[in-house]
JSON list of C-alpha atoms in Angstrom, two decimals:
[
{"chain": "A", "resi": 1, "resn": "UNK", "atom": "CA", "xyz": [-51.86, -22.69, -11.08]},
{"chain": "A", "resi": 2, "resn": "UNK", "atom": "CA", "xyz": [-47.89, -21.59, -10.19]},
{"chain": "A", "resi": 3, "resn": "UNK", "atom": "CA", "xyz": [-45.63, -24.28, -11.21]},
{"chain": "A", "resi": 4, "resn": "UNK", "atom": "CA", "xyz": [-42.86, -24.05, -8.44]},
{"chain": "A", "resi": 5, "resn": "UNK", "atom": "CA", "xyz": [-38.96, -25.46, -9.77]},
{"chain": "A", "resi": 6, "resn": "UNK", "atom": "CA", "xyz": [-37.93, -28.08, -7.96]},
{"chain": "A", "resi": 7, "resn": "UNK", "atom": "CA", "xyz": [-35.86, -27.39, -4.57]},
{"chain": "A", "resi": 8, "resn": "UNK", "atom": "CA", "xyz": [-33.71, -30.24, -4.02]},
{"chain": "A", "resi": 9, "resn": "UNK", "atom": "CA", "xyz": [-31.70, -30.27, -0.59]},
{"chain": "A", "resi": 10, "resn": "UNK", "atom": "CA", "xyz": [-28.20, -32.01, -1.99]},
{"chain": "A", "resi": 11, "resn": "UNK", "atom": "CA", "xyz": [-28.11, -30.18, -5.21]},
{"chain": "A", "resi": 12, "resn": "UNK", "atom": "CA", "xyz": [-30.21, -27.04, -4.78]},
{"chain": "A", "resi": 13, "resn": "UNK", "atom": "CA", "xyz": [-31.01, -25.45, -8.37]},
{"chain": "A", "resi": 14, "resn": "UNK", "atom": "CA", "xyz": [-33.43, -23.03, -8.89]},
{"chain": "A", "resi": 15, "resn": "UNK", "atom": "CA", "xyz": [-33.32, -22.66, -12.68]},
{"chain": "A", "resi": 16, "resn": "UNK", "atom": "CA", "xyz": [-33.19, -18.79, -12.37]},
{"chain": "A", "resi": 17, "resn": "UNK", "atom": "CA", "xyz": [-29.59, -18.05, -12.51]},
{"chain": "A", "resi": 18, "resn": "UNK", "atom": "CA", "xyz": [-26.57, -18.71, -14.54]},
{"chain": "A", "resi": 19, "resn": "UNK", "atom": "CA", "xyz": [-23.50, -20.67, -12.75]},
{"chain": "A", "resi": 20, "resn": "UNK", "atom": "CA", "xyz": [-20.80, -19.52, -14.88]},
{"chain": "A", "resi": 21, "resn": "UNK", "atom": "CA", "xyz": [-17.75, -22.33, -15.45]},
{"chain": "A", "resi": 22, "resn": "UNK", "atom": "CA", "xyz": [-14.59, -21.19, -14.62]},
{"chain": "A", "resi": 23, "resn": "UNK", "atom": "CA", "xyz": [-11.04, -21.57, -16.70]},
{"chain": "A", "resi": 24, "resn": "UNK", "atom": "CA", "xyz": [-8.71, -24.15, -15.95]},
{"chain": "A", "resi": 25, "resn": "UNK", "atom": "CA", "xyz": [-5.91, -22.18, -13.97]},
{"chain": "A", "resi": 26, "resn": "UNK", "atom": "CA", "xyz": [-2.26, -22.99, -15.64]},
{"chain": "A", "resi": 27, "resn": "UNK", "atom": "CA", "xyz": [0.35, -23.11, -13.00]},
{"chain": "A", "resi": 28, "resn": "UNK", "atom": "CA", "xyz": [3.17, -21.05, -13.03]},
{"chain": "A", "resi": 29, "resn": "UNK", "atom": "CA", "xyz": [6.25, -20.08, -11.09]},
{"chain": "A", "resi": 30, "resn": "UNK", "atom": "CA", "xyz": [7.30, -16.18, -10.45]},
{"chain": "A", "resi": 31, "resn": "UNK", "atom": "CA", "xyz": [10.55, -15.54, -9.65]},
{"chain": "A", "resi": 32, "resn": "UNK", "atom": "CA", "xyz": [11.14, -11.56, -8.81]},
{"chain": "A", "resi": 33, "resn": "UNK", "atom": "CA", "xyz": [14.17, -9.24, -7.99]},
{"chain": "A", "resi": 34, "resn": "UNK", "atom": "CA", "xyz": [14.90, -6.34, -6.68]},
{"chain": "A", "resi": 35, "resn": "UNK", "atom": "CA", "xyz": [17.62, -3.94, -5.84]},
{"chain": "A", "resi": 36, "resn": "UNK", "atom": "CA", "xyz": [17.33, -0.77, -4.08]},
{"chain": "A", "resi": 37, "resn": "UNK", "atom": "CA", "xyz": [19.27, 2.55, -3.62]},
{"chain": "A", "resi": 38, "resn": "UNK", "atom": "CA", "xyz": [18.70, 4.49, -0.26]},
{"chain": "A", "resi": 39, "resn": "UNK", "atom": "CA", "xyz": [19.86, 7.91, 0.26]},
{"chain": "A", "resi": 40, "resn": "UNK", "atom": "CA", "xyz": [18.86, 10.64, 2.92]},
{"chain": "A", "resi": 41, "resn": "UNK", "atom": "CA", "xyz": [20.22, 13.54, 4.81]},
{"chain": "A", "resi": 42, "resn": "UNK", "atom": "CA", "xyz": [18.92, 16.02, 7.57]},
{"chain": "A", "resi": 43, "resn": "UNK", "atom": "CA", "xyz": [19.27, 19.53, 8.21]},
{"chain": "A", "resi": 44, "resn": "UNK", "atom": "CA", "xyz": [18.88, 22.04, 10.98]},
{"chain": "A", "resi": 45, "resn": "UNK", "atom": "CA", "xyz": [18.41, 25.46, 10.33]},
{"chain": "A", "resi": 46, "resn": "UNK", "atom": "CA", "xyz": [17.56, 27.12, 13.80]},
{"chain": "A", "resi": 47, "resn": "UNK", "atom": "CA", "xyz": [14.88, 25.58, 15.31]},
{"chain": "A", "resi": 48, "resn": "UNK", "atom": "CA", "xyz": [13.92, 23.83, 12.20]},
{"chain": "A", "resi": 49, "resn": "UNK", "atom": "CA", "xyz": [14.77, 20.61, 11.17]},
{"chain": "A", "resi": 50, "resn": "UNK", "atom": "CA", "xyz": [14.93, 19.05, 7.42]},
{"chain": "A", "resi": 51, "resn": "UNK", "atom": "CA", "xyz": [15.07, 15.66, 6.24]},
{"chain": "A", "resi": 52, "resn": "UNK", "atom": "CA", "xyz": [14.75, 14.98, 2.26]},
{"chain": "A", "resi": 53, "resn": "UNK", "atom": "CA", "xyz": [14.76, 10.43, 1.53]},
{"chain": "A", "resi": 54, "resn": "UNK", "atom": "CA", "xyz": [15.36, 9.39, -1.64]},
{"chain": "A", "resi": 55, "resn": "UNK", "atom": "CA", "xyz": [15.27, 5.67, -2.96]},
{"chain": "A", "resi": 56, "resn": "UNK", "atom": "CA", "xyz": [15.88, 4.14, -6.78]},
{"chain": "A", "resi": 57, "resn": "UNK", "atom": "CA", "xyz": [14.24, 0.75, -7.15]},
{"chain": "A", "resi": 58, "resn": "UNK", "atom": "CA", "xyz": [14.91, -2.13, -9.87]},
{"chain": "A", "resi": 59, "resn": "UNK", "atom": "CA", "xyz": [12.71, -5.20, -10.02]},
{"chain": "A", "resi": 60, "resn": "UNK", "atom": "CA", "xyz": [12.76, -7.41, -12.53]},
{"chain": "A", "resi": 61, "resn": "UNK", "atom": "CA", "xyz": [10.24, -10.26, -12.46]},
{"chain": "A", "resi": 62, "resn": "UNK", "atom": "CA", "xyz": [10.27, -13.88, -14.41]},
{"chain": "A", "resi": 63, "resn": "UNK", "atom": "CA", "xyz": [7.29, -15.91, -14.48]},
{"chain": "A", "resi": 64, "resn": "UNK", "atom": "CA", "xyz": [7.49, -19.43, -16.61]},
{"chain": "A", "resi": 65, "resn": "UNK", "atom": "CA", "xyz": [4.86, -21.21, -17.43]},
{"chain": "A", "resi": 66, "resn": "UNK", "atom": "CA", "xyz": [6.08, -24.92, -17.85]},
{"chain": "A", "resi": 67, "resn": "UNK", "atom": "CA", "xyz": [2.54, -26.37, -19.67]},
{"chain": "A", "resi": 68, "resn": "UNK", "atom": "CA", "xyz": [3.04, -24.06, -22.04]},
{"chain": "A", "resi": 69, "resn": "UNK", "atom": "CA", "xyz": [6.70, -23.76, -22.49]},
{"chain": "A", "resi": 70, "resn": "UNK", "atom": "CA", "xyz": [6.99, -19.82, -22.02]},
{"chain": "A", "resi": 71, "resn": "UNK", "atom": "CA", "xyz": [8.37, -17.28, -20.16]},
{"chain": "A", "resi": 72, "resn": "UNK", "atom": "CA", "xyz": [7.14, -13.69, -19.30]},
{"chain": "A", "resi": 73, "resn": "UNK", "atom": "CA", "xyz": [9.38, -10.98, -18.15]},
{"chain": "A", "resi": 74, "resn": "UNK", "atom": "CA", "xyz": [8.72, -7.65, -17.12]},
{"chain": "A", "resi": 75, "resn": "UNK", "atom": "CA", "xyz": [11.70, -5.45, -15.67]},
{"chain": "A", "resi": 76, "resn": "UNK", "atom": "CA", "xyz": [10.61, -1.95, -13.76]},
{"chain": "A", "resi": 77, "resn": "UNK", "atom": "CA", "xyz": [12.17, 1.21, -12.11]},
{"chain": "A", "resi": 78, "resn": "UNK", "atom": "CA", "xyz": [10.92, 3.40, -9.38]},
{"chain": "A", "resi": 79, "resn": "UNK", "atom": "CA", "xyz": [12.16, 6.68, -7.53]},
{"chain": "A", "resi": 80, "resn": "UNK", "atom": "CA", "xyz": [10.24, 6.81, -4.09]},
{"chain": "A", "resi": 81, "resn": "UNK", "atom": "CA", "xyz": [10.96, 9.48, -1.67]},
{"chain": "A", "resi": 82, "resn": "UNK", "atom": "CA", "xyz": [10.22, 11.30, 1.46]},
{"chain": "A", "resi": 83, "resn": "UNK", "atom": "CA", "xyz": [10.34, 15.11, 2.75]},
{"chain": "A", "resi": 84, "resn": "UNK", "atom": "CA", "xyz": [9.67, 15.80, 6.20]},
{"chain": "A", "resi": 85, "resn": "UNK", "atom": "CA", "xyz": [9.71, 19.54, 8.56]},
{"chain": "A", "resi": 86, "resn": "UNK", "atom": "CA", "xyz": [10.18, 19.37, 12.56]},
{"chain": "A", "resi": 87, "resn": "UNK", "atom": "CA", "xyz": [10.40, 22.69, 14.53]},
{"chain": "A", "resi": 88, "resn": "UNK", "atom": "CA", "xyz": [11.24, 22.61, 17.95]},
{"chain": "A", "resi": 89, "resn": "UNK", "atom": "CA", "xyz": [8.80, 25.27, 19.37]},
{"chain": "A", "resi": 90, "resn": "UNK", "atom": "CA", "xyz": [10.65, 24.13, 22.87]},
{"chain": "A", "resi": 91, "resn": "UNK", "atom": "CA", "xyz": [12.98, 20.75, 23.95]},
{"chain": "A", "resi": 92, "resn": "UNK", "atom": "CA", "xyz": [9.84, 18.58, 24.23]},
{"chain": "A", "resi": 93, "resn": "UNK", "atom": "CA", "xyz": [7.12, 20.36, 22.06]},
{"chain": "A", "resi": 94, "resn": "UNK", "atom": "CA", "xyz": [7.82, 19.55, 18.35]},
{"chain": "A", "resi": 95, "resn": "UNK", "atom": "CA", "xyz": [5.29, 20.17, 15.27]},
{"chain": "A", "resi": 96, "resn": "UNK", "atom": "CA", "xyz": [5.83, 17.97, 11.97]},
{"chain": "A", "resi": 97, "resn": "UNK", "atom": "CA", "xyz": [4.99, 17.56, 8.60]},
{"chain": "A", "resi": 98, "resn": "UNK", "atom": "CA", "xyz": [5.72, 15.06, 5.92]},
{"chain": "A", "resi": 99, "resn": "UNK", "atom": "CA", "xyz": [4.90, 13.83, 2.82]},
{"chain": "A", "resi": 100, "resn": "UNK", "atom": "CA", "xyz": [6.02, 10.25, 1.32]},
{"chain": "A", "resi": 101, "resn": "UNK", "atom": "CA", "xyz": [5.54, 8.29, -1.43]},
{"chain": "A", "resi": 102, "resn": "UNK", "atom": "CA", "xyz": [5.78, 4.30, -2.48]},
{"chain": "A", "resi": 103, "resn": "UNK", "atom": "CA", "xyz": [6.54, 1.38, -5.05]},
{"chain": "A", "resi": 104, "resn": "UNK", "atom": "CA", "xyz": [6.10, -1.76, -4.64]},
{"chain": "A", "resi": 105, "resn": "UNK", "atom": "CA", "xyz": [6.03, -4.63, -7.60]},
{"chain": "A", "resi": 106, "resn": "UNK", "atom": "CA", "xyz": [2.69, -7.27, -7.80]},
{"chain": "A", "resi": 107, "resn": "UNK", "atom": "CA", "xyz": [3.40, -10.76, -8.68]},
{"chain": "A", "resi": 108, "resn": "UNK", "atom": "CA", "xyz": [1.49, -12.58, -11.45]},
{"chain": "A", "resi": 109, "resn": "UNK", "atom": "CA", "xyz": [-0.15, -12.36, -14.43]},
{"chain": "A", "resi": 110, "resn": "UNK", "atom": "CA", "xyz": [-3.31, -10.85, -15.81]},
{"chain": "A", "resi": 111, "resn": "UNK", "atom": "CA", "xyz": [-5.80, -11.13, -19.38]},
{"chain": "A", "resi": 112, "resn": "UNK", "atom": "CA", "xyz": [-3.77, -11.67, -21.82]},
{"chain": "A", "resi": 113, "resn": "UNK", "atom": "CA", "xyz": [-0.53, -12.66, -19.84]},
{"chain": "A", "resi": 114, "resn": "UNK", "atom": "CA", "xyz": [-0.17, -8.93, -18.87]},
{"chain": "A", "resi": 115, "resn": "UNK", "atom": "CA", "xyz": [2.06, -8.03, -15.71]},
{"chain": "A", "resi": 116, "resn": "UNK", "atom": "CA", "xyz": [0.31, -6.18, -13.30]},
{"chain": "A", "resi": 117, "resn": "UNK", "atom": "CA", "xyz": [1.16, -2.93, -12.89]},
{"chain": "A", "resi": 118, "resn": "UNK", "atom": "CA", "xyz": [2.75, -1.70, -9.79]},
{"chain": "A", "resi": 119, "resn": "UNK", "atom": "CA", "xyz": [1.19, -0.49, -6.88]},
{"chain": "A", "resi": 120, "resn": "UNK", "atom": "CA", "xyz": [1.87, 3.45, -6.17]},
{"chain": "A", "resi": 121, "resn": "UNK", "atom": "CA", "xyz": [0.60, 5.83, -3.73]},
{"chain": "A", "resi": 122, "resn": "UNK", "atom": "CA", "xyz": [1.36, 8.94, -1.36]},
{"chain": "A", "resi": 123, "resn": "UNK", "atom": "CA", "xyz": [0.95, 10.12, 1.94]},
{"chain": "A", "resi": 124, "resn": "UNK", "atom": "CA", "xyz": [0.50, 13.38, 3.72]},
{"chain": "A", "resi": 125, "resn": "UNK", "atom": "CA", "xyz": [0.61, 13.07, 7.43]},
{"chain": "A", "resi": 126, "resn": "UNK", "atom": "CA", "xyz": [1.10, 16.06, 10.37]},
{"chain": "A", "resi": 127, "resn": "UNK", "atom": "CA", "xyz": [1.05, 16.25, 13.87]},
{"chain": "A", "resi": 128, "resn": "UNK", "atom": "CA", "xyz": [2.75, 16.70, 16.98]},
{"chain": "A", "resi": 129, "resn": "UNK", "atom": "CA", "xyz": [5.39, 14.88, 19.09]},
{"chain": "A", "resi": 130, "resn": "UNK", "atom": "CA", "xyz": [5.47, 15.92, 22.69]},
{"chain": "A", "resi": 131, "resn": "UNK", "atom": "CA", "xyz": [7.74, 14.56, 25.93]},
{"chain": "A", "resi": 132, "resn": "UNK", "atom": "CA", "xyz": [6.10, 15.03, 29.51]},
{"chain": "A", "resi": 133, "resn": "UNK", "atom": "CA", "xyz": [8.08, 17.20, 31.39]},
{"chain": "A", "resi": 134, "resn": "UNK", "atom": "CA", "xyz": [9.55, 15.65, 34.18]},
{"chain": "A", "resi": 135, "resn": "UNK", "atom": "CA", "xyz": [8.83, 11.57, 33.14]},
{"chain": "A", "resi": 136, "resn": "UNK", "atom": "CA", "xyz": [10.24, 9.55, 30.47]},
{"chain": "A", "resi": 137, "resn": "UNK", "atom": "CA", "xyz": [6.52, 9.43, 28.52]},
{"chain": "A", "resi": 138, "resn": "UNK", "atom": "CA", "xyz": [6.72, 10.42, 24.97]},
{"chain": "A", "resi": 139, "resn": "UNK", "atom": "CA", "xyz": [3.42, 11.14, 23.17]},
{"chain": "A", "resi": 140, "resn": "UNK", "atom": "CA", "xyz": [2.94, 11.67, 18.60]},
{"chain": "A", "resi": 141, "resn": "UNK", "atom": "CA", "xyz": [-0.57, 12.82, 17.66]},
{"chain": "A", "resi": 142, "resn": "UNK", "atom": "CA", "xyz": [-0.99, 12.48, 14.26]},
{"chain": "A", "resi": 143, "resn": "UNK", "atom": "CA", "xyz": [-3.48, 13.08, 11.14]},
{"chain": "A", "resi": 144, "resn": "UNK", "atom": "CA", "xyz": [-2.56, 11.23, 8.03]},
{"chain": "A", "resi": 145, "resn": "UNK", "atom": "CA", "xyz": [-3.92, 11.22, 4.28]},
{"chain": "A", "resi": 146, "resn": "UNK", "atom": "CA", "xyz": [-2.91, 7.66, 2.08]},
{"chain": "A", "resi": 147, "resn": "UNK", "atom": "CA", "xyz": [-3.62, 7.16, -1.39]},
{"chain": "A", "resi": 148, "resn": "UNK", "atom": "CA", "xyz": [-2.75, 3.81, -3.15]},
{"chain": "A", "resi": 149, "resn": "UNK", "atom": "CA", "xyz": [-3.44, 3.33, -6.95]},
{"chain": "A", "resi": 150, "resn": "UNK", "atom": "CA", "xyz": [-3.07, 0.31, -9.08]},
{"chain": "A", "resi": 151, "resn": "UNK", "atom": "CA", "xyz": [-4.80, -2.18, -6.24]},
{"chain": "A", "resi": 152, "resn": "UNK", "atom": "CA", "xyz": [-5.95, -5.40, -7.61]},
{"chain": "A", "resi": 153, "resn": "UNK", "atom": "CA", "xyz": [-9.43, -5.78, -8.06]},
{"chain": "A", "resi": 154, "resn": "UNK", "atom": "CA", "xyz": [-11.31, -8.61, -10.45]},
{"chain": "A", "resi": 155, "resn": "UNK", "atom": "CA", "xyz": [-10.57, -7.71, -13.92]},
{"chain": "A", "resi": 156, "resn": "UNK", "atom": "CA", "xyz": [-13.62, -5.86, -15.45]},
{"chain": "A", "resi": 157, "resn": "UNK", "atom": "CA", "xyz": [-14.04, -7.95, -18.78]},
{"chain": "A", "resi": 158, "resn": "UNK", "atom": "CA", "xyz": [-13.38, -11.15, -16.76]},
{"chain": "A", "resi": 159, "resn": "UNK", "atom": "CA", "xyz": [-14.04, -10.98, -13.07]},
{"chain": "A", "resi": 160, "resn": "UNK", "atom": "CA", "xyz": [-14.13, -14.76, -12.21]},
{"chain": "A", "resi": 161, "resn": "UNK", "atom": "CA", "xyz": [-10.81, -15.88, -13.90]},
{"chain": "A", "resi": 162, "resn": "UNK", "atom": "CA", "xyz": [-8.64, -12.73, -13.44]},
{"chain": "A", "resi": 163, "resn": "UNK", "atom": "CA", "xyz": [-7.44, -9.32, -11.65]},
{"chain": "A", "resi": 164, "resn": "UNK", "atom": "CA", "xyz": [-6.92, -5.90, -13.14]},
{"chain": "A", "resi": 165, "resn": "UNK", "atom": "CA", "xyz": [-4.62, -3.65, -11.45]},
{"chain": "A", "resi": 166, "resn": "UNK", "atom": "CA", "xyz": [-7.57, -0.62, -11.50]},
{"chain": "A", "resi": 167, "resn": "UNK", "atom": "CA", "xyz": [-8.46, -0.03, -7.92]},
{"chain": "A", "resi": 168, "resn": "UNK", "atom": "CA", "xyz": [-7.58, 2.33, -5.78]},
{"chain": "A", "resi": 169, "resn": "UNK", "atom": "CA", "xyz": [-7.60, 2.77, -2.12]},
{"chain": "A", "resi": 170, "resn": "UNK", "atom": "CA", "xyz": [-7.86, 6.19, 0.32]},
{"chain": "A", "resi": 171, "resn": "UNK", "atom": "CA", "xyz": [-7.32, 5.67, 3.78]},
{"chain": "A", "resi": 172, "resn": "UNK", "atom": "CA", "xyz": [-7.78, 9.12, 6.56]},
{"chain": "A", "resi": 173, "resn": "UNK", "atom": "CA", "xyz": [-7.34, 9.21, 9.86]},
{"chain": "A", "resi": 174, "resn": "UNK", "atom": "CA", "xyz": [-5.77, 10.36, 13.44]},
{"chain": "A", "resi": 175, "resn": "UNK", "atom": "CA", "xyz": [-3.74, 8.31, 15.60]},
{"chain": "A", "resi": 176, "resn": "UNK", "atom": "CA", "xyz": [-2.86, 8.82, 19.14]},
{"chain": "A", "resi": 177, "resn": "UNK", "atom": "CA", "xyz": [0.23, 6.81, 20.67]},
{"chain": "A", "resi": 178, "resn": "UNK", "atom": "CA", "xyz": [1.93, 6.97, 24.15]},
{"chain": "A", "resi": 179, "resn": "UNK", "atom": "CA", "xyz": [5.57, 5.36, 24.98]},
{"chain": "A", "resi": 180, "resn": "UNK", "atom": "CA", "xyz": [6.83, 5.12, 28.27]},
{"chain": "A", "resi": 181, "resn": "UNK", "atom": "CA", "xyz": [10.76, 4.80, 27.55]},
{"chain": "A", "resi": 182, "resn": "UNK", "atom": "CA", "xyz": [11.91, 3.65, 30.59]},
{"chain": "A", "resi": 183, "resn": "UNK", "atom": "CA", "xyz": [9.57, 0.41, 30.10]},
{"chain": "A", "resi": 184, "resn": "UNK", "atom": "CA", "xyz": [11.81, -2.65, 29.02]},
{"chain": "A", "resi": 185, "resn": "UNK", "atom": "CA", "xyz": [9.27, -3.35, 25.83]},
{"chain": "A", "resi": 186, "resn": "UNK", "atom": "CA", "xyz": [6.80, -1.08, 23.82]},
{"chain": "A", "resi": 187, "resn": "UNK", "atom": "CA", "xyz": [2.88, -0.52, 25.32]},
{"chain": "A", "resi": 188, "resn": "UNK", "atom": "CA", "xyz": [0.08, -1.48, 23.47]},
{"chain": "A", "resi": 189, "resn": "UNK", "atom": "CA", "xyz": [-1.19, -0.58, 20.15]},
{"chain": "A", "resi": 190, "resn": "UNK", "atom": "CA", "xyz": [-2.37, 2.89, 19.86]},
{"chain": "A", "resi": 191, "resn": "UNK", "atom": "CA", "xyz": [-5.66, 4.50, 19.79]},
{"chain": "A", "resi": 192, "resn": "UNK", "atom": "CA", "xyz": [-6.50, 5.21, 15.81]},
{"chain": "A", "resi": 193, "resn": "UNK", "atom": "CA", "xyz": [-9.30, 5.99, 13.94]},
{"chain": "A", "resi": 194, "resn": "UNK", "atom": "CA", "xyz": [-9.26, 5.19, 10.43]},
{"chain": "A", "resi": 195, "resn": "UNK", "atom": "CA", "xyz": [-12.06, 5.65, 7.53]},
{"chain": "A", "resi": 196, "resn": "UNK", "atom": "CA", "xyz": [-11.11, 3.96, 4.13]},
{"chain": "A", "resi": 197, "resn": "UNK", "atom": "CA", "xyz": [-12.80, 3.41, 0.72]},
{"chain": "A", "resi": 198, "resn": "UNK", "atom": "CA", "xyz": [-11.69, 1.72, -2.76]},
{"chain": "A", "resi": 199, "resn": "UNK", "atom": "CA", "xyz": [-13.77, 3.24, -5.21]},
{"chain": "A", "resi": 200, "resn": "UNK", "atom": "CA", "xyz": [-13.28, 1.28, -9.04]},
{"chain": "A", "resi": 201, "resn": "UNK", "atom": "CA", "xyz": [-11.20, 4.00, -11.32]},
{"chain": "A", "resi": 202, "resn": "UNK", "atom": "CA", "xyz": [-10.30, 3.03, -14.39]},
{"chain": "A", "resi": 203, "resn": "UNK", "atom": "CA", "xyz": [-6.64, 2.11, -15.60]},
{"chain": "A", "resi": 204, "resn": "UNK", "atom": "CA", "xyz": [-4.29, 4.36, -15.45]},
{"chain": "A", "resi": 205, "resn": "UNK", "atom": "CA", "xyz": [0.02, 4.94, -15.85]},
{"chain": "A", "resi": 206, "resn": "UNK", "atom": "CA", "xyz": [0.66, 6.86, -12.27]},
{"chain": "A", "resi": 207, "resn": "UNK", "atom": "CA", "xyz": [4.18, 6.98, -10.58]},
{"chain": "A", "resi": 208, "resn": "UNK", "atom": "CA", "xyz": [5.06, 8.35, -6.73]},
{"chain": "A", "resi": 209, "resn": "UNK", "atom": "CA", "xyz": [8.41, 8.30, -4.77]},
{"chain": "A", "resi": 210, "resn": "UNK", "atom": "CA", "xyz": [8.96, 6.82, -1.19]},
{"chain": "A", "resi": 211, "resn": "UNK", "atom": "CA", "xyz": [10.17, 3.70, 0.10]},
{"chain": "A", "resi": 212, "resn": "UNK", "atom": "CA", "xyz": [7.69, 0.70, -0.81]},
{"chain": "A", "resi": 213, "resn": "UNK", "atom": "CA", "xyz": [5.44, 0.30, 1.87]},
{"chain": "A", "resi": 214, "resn": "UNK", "atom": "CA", "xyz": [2.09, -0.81, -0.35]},
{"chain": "A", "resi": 215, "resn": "UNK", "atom": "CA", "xyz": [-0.33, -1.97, 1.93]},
{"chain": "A", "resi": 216, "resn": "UNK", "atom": "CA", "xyz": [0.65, 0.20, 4.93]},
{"chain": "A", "resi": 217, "resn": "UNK", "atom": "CA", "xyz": [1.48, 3.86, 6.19]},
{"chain": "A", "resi": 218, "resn": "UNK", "atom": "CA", "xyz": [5.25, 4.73, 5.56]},
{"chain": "A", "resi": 219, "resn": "UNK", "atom": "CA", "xyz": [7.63, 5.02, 8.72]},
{"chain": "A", "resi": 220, "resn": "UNK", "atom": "CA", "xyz": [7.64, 8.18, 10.20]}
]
């Protein structure tokens, strides 16, 4: 005869798994900041235009712990950039390339009161900005490649009470967009198609250049 483990409605438990008990979580306060440097300059040459962006980033964060009387600091530095080609094949037909990179600082603490390292990544876009003759419609096609390292993700030797900073994220895609200047406001989002996956990498000391633009595609 199967002996079935009781079912109850209010406090369902079927005695073939293992609830796991978290930590008490110690409150804390962060207190982070940061100064930045911006440079950039543009060049024609011709028909083709340069523009080289280049940014120095300090952060220093504070986080204190009052329960247990302590105080964790972590300072960091960061040179982001950008490098970008336009050619004007005509006045309204203009190919680009560009290629960008970004810092940005995470707040709080992992195992073993570890700062999180900072998120980094890159970008590779391309495409094509093009005015309607005769209208004030201005359309960019574009193809981009993003890369972001050092994502949070539940810490691998303790994935209920703490994040690692191990993941990383790739994000491809095109993007269509059409602005009518001589509207008062800005149209609607554009067309984009996007494909993304975070596959678990294990840690790792990277560093890019760009400004910090961590969860999302650097201005063109």
């Amino acid at each position: 005869m199967l002996e079935v483990a009781h079912a109850g409605l209010v406090r369902p438990n079927y005695e073939a798994q293992f609830i796991a008990e978290p930590s008490v979580v110690v409150a804390s306060r962060t207190i982070q900041e940061q100064v930045g440097t911006y440079v950039q300059d543009q060049a024609r040459i011709g028909r083709l235009i340069l523009t080289l962006t280049g940014r120095h980033d300090t952060v220093a964060s504070r986080v204190d712990v009052p329960s247990m009387a302590t105080t964790f600091k972590d300072d960091r530095n960061a040179f982001t950039g950008r490098a970008a080609a336009s050619y004007l094949l005509t006045d309204q037909f203009v190919p680009y390339v560009s290629y960008a990179t970004s810092f940005a600082r995470q707040l709080g603490l992992g195992r073993n009161n570890a700062s999180f390292a900072p998120t980094q990544g890159e970008q590779v876009e391309g495409g094509i900005k093009f005015n309607v003759p005769g209208t004030s419609v201005f359309l960019n096609t574009t193809v981009f490649d993003i890369r972001q390292t050092n994502v949070l993700r539940p810490d691998p030797v303790s994935p209920l009470i703490f994040q690692a900073a191990v993941g990383e994220v790739r994000s491809r895609g095109a993007e269509i967009e059409a602005v009518d200047k001589s509207a008062r406001a800005s149209t609607s989002p554009p067309p984009t198609a996007t494909s993304t996956s975070a596959p678990p990498r294990a840690p790792a000391a990277r560093t890019r250049w760009g400004s910090p633009c961590p969860a999302s595609r650097p201005t063109r």
